[in-house]
PDB file of C-alpha atoms in Angstrom:
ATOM      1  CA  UNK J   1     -50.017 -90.376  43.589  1.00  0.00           C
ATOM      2  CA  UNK J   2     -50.248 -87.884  46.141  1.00  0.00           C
ATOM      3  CA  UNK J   3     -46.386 -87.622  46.343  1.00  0.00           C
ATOM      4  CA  UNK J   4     -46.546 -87.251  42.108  1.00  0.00           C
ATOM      5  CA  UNK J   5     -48.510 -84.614  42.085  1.00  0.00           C
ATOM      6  CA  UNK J   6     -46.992 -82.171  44.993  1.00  0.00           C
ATOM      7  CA  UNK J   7     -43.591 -82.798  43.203  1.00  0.00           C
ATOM      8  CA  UNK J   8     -45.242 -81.689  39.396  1.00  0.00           C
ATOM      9  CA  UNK J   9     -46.719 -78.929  41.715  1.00  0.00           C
ATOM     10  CA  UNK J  10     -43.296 -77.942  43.087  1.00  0.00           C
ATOM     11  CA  UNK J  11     -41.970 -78.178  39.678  1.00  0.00           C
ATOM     12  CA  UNK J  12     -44.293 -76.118  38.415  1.00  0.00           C
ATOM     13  CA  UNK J  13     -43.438 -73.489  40.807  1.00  0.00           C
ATOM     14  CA  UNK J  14     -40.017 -74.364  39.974  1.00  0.00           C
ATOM     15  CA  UNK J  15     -40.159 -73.393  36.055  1.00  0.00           C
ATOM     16  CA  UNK J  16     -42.700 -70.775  36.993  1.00  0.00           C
ATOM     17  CA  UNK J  17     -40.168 -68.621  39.385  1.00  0.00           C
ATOM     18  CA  UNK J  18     -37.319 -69.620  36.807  1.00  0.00           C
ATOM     19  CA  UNK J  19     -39.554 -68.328  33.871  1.00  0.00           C
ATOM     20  CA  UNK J  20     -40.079 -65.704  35.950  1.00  0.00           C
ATOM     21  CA  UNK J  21     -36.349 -64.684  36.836  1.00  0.00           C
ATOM     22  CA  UNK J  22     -36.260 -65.307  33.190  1.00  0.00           C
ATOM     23  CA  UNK J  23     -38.526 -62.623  31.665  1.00  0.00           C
ATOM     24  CA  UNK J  24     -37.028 -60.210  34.677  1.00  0.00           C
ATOM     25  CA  UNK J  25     -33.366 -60.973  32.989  1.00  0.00           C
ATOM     26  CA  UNK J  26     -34.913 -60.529  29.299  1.00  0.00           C
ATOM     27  CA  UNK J  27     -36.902 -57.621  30.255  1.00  0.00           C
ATOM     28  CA  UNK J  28     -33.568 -55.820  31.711  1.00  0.00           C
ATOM     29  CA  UNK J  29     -31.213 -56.838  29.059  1.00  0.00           C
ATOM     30  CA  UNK J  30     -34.154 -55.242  26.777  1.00  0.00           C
ATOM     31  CA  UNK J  31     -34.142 -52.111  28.969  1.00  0.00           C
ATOM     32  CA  UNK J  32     -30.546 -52.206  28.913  1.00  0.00           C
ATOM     33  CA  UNK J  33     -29.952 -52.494  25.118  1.00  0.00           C
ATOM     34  CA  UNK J  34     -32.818 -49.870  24.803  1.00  0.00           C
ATOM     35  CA  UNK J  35     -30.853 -47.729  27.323  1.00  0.00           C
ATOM     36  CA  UNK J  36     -27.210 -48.166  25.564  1.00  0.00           C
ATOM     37  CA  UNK J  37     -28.306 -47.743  21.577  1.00  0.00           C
ATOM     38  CA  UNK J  38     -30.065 -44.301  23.481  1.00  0.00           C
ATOM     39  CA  UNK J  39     -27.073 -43.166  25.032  1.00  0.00           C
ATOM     40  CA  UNK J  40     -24.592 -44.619  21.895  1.00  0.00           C
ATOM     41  CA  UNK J  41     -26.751 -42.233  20.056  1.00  0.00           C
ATOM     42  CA  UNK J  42     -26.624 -39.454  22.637  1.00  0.00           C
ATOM     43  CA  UNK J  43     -22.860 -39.513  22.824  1.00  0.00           C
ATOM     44  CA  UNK J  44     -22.908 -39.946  18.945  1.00  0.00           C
ATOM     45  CA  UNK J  45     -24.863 -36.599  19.034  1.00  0.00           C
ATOM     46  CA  UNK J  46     -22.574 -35.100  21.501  1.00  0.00           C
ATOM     47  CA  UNK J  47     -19.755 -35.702  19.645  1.00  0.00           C
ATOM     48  CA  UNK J  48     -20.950 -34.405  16.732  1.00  0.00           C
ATOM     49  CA  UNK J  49     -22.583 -30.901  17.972  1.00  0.00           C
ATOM     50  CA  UNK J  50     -18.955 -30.509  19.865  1.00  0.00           C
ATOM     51  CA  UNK J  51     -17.282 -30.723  16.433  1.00  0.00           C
ATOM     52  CA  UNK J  52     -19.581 -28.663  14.764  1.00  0.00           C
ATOM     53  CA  UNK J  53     -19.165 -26.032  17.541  1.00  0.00           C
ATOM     54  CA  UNK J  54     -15.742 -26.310  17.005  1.00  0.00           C
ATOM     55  CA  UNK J  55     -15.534 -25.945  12.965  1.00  0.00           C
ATOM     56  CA  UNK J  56     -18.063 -22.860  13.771  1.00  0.00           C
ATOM     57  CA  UNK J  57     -15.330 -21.393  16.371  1.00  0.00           C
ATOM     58  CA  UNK J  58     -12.442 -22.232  13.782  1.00  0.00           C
ATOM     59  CA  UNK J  59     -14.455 -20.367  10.760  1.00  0.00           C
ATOM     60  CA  UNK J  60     -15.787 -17.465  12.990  1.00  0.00           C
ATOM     61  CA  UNK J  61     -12.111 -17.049  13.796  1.00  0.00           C
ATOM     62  CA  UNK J  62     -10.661 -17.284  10.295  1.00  0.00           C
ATOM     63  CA  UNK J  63     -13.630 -14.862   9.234  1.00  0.00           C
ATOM     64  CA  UNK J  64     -12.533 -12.265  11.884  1.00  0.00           C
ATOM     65  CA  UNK J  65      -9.143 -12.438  10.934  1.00  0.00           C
ATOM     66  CA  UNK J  66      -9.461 -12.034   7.393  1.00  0.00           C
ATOM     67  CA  UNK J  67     -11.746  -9.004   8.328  1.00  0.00           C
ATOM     68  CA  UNK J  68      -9.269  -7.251  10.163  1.00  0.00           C
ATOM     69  CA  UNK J  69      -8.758  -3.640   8.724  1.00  0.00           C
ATOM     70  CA  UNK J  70      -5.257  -2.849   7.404  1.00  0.00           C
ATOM     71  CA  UNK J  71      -3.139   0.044   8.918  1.00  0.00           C
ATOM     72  CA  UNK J  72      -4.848   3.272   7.516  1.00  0.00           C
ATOM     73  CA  UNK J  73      -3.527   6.988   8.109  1.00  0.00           C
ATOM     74  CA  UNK J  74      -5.111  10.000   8.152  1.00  0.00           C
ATOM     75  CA  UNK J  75      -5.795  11.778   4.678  1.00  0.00           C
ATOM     76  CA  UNK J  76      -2.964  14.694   3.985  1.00  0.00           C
ATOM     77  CA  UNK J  77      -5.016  17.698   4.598  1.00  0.00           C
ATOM     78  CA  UNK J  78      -3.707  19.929   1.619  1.00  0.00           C
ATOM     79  CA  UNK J  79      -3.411  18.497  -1.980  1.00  0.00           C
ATOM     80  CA  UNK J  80      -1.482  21.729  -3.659  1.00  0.00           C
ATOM     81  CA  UNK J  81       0.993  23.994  -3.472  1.00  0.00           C
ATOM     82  CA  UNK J  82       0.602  27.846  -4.630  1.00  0.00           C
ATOM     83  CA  UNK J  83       3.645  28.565  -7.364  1.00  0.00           C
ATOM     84  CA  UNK J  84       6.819  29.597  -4.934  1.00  0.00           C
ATOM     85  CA  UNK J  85       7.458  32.941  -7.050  1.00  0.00           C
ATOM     86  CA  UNK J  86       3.864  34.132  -6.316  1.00  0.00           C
ATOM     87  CA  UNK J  87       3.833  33.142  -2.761  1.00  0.00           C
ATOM     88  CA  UNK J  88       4.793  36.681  -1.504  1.00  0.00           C
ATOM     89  CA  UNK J  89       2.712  40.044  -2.097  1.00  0.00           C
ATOM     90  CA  UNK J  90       4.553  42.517  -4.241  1.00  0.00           C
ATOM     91  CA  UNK J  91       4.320  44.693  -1.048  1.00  0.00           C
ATOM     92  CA  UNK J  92       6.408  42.349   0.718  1.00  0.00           C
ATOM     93  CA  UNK J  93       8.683  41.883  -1.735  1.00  0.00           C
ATOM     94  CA  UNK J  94       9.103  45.627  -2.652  1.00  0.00           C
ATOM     95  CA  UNK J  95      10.088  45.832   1.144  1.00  0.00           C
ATOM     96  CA  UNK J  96      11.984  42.673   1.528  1.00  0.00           C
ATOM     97  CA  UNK J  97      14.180  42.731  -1.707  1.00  0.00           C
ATOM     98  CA  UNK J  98      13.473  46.387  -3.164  1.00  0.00           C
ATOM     99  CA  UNK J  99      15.761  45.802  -6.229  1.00  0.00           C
ATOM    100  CA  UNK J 100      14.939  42.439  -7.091  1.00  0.00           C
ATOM    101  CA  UNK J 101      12.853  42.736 -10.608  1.00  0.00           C
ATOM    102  CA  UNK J 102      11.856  39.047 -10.456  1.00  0.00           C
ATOM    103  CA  UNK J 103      12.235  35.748  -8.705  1.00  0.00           C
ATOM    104  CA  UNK J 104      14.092  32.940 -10.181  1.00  0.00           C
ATOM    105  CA  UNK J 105      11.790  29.981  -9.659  1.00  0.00           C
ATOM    106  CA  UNK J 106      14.131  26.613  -8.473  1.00  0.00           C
ATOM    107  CA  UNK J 107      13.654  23.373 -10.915  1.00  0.00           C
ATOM    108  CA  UNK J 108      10.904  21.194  -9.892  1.00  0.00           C
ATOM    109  CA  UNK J 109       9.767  17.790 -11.744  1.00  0.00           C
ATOM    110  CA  UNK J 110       6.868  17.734  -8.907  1.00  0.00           C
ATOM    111  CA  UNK J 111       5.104  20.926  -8.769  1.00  0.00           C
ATOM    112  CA  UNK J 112       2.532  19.578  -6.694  1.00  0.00           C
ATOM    113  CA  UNK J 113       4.920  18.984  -3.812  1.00  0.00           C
ATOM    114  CA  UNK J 114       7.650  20.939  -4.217  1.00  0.00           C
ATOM    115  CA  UNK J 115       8.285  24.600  -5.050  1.00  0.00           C
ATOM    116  CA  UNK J 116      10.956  26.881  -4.193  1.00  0.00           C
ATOM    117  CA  UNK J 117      11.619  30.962  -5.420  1.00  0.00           C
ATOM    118  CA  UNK J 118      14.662  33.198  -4.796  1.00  0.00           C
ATOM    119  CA  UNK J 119      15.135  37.057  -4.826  1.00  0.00           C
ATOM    120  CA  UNK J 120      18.662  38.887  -5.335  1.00  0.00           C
ATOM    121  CA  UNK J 121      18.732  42.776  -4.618  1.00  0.00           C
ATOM    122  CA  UNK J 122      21.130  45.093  -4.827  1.00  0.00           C
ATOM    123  CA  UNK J 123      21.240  48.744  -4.264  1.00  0.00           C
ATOM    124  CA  UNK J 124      24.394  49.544  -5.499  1.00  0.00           C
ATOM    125  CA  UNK J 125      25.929  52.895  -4.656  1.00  0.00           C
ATOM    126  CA  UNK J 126      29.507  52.582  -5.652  1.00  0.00           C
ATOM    127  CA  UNK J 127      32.155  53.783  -3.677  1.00  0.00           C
ATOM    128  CA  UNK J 128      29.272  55.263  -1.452  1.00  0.00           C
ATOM    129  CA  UNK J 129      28.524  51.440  -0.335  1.00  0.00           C
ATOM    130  CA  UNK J 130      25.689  49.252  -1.361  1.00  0.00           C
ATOM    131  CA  UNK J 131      22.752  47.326   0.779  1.00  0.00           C
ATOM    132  CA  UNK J 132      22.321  43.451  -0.159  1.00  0.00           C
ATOM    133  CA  UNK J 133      19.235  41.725   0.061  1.00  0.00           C
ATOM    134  CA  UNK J 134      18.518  37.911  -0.735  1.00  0.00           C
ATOM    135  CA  UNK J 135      15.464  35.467  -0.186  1.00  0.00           C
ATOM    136  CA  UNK J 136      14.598  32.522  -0.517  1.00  0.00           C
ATOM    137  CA  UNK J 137      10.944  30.572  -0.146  1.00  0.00           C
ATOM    138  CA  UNK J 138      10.498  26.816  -0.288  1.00  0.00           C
ATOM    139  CA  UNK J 139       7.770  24.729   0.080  1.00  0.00           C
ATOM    140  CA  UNK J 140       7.522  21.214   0.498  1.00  0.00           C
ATOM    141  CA  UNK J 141       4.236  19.355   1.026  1.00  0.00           C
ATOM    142  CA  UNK J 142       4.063  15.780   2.060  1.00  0.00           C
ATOM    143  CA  UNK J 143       1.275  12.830   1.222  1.00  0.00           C
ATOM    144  CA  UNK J 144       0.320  10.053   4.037  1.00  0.00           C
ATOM    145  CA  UNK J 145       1.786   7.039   3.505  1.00  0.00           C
ATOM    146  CA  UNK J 146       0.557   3.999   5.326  1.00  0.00           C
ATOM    147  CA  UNK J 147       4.188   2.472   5.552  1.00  0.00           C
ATOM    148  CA  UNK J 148       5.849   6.072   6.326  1.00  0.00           C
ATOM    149  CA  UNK J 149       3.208   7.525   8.719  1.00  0.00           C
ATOM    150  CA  UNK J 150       0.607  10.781   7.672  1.00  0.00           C
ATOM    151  CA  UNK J 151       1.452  13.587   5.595  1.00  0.00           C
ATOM    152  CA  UNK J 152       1.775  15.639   9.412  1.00  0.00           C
ATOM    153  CA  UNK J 153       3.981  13.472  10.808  1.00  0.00           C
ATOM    154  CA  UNK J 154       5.861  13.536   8.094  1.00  0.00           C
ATOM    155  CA  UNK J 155       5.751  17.494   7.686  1.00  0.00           C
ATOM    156  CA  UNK J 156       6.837  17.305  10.991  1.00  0.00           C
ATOM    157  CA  UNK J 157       9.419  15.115  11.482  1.00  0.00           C
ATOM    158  CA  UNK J 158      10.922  17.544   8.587  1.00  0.00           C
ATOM    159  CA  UNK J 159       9.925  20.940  10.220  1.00  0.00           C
ATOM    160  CA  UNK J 160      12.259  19.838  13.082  1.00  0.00           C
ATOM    161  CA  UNK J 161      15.045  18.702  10.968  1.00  0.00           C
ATOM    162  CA  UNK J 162      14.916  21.767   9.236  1.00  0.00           C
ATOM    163  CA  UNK J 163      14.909  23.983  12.304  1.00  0.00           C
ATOM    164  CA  UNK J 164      17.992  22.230  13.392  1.00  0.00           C
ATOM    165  CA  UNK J 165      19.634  22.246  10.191  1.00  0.00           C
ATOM    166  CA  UNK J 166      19.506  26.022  10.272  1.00  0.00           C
ATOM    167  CA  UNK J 167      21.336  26.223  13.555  1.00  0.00           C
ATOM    168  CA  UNK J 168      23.956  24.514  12.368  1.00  0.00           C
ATOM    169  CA  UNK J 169      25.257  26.646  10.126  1.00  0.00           C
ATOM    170  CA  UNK J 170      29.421  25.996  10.068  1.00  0.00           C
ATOM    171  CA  UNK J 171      31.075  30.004  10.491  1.00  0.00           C
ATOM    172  CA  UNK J 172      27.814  31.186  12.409  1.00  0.00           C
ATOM    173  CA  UNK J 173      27.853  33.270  14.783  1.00  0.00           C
ATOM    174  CA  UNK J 174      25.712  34.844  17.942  1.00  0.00           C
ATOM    175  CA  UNK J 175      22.883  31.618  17.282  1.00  0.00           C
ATOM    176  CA  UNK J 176      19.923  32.543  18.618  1.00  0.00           C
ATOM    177  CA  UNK J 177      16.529  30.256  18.243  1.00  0.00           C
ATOM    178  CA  UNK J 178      12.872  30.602  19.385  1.00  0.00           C
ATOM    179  CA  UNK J 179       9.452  29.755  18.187  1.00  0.00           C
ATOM    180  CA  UNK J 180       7.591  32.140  15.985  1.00  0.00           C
ATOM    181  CA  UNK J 181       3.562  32.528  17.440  1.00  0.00           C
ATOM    182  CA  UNK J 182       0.958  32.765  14.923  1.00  0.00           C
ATOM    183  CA  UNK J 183       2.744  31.005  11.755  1.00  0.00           C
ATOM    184  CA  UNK J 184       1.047  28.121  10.344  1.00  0.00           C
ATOM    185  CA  UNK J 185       0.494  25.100  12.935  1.00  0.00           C
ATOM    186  CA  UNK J 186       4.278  25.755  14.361  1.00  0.00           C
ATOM    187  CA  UNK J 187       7.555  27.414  13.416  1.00  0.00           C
ATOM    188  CA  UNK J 188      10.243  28.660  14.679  1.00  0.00           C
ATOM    189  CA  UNK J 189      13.121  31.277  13.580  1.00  0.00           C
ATOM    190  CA  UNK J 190      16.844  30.877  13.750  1.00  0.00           C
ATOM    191  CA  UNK J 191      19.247  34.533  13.264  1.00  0.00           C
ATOM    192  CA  UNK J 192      22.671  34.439  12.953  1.00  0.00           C
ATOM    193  CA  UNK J 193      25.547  36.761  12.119  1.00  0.00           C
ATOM    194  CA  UNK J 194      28.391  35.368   9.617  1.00  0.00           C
ATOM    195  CA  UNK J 195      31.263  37.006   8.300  1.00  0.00           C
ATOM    196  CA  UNK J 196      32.138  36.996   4.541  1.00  0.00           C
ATOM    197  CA  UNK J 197      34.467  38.462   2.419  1.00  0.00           C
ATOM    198  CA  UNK J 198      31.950  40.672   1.036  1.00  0.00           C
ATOM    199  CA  UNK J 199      30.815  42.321   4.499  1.00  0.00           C
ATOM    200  CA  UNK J 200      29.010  41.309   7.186  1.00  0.00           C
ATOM    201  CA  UNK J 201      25.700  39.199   6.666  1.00  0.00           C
ATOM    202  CA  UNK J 202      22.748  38.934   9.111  1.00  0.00           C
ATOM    203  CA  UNK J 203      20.832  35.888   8.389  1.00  0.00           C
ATOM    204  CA  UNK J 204      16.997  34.755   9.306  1.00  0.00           C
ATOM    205  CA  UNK J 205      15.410  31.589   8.838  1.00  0.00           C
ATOM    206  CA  UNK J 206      11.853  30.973   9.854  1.00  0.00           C
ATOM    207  CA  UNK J 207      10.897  27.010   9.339  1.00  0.00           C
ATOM    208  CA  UNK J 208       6.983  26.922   9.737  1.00  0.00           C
ATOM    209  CA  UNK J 209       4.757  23.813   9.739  1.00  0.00           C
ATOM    210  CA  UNK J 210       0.922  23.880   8.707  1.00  0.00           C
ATOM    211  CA  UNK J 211      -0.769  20.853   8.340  1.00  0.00           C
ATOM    212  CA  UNK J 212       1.330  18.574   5.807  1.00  0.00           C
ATOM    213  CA  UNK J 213       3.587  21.437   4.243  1.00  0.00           C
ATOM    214  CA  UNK J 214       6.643  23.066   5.527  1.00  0.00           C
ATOM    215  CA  UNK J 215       7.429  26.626   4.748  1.00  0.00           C
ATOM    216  CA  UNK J 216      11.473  27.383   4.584  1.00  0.00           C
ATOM    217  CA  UNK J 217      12.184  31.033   4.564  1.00  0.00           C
ATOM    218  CA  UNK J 218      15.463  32.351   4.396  1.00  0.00           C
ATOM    219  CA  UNK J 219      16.478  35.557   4.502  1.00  0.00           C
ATOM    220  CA  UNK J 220      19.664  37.752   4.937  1.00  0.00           C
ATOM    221  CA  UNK J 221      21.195  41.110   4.124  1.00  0.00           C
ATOM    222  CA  UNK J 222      24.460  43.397   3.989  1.00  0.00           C
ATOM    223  CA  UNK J 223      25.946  46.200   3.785  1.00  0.00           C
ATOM    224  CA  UNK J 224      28.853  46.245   1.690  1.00  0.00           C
ATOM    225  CA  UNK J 225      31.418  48.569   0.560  1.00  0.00           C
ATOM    226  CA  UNK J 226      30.765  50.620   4.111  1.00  0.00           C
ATOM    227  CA  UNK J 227      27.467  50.528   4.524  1.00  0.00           C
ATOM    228  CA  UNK J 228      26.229  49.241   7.463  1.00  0.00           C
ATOM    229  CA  UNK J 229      24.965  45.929   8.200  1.00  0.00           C
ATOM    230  CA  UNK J 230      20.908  45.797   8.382  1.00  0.00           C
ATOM    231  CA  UNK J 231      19.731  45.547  11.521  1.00  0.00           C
ATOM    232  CA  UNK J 232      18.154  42.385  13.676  1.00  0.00           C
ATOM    233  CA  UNK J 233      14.913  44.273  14.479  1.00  0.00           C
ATOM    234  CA  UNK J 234      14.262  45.267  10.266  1.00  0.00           C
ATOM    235  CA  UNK J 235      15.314  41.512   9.196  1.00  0.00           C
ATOM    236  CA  UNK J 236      13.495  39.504  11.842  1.00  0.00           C
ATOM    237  CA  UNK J 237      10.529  41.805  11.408  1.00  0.00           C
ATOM    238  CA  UNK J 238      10.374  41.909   7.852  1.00  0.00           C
ATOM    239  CA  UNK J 239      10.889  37.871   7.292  1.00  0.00           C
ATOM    240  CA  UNK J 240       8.306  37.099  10.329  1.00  0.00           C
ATOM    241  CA  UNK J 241       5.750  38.895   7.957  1.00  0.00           C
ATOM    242  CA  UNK J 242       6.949  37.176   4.878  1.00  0.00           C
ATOM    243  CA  UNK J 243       6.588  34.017   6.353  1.00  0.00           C
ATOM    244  CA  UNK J 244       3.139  34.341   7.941  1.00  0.00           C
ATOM    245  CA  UNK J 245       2.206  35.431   4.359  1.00  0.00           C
ATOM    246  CA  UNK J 246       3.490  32.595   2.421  1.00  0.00           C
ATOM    247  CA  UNK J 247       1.740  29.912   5.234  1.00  0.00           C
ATOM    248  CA  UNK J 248      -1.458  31.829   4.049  1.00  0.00           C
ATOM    249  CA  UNK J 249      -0.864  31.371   0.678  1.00  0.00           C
ATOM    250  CA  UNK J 250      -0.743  27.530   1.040  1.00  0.00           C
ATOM    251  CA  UNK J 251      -4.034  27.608   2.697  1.00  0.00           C
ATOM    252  CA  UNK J 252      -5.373  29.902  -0.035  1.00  0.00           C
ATOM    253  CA  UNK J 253      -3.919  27.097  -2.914  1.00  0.00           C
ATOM    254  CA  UNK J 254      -5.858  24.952  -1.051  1.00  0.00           C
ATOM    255  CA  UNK J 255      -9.322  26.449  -0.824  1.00  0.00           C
ATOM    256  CA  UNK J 256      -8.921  29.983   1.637  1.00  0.00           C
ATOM    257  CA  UNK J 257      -7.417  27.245   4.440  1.00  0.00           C
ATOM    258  CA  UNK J 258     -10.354  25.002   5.043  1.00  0.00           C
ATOM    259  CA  UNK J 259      -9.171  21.893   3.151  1.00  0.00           C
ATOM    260  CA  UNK J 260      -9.334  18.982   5.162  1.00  0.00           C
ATOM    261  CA  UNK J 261      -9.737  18.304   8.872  1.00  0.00           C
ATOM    262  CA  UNK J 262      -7.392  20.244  11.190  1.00  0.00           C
ATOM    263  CA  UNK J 263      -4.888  17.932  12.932  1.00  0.00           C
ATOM    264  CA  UNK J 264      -3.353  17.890  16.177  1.00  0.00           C
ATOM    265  CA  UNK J 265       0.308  19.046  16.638  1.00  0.00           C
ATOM    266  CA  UNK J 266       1.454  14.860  15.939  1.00  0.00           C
ATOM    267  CA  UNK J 267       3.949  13.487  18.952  1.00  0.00           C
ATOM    268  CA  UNK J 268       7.329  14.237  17.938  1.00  0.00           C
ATOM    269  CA  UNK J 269       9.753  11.967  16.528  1.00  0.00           C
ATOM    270  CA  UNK J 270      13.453  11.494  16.403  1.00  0.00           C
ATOM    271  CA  UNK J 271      13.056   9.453  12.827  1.00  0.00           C
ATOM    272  CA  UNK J 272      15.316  11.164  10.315  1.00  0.00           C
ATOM    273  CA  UNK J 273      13.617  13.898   7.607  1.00  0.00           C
ATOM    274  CA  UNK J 274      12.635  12.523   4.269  1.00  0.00           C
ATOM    275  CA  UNK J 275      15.235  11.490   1.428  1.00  0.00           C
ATOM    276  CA  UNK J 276      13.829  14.275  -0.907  1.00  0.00           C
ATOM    277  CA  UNK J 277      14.400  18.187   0.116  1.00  0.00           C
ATOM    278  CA  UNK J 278      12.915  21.100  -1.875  1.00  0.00           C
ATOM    279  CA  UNK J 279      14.487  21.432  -4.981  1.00  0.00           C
ATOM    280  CA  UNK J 280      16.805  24.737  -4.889  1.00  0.00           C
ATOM    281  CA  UNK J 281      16.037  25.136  -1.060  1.00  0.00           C
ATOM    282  CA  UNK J 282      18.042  26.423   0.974  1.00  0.00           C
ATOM    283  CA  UNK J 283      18.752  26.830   4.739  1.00  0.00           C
ATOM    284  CA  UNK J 284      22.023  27.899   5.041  1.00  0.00           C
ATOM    285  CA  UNK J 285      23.609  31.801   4.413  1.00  0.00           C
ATOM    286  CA  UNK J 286      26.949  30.206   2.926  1.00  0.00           C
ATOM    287  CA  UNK J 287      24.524  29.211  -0.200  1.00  0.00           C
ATOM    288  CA  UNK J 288      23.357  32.033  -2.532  1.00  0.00           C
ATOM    289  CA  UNK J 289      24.008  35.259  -0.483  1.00  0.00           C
ATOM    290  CA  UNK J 290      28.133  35.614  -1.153  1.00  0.00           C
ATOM    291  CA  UNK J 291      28.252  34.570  -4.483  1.00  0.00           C
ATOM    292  CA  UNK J 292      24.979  36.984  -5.718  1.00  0.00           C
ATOM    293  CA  UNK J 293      27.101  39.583  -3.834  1.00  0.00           C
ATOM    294  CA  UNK J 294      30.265  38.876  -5.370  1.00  0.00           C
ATOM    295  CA  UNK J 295      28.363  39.026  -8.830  1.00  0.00           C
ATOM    296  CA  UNK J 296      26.480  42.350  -8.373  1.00  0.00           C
ATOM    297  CA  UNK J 297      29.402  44.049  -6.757  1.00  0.00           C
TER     298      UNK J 297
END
């Protein structure tokens, strides 16, 4: 009996350590499938912040790209032109072309950005000899264009093509070119001497830039049957102050010259002028000057 009972007793113990051991094993596989649903869930959460962060990167992106600004340019300081023919004082024209009675205003289908005027005098003396005079003002003033650049640039990528336009001049002679202080934003003057069947002509272009116009002045004179040919001093004086006057006329068409914001001189540019010129411009002697001269002869 004794033995019975100290083996039901060690049997007990038996079941009572296994039972143990086995609510040990339950109570970590319960830990343990508490612990993975937790971190299933965690990871689940992970995941899905990490794809929301990344559909918030992806629409913050597309956002800031569709936001970007397209190319812009600067606003073309002056809007108008003042009429070509009326550009000049009748001072200056009294003293530039002293028989001219009016100007003969060149065709335009865009007033607003192109005008040009010419002037034909002669005081013919007969046999005694005569003194020729012609001139000629164009203006041509140029909008910003966001695929061409700003109405300045443009102005003067022209201003430069027009300079060196004038100094090639086929027949010219004794070329001489420098800039011109105190006209518009820049300009510059060109003199040349060419010989005609006429007489000998003296020729003076002045190409000025202010803001987005350019200002073409040509001028040239004489003396035929004889007379003597004008001199450098009298032309390149006289068109110096017929070009700083026209320059102020275009600020004057435009509100006395405070219309927009004054631009820098823009970086220069080798790009090629624009397609269109000033209608009836002219920067070349071996246009108008011969044939008026033949006419009035």
């Amino acid at each position: 009996m004794q033995r019975v009972a100290e083996r039901e007793q060690r049997d007990g113990r038996k079941q009572r350590e296994q039972r143990g051991k086995g609510l040990h094993g339950l109570q970590r596989a319960l830990v343990c499938a508490a612990v993975v649903p937790a971190v299933l869930i965690a990871a689940g959460c992970s995941s899905d912040s990490g794809s929301d962060d990344k559909t918030a990167g992806d629409t913050k992106a597309s956002a800031s790209e569709s936001a970007s600004p397209s190319p812009t340019v600067q606003a073309a300081a002056y809007k108008a032109l003042p009429q070509a023919c009326k550009a000049l004082s009748k001072k200056t024209l009294e003293e530039l072309a002293p028989e001219a009675k009016s100007g003969k205003e060149g065709s335009s289908d865009e007033a607003s950005t192109r005008g040009s005027c010419s002037w034909s005098s002669l005081d013919n003396n007969g046999v005694k000899g005569s003194q020729f005079r012609w001139l000629n003002v164009s203006l041509l003033r140029f909008e910003s264009d966001a695929s061409r650049g700003s109405g300045d640039k443009r102005a003067q990528e022209y201003y430069e093509t027009q300079a060196q336009d004038a100094k090639s001049v086929s027949g010219a002679k004794n070329t001489k070119s420098e800039p011109v202080a105190g006209v518009g934003d820049e300009a510059t003057v060109v003199r040349y001497d060419l010989k005609k069947k006429e007489g000998s002509f003296r020729q003076e272009t002045i190409v000025a830039r202010v803001e987005n116009v350019v200002v073409t002045l040509d001028y040239n004179g004489a003396g035929l049957a004889g007379e003597k040919t004008p001199s450098t001093e009298s032309m390149d004086k006289l068109a110096r102050k017929a070009a700083k006057e026209a320059v102020a006329a275009v600020k004057k068409a435009n509100g006395s010259g405070t219309a927009g914001t004054p631009s820098s001189a823009p970086s220069k540019s080798a790009s090629k002028s624009p397609s269109k010129s000033p209608s009836g411009s002219s920067s070349k002697a071996s246009g108008s000057p011969s044939k008026s001269a033949s006419k009035k002869s």
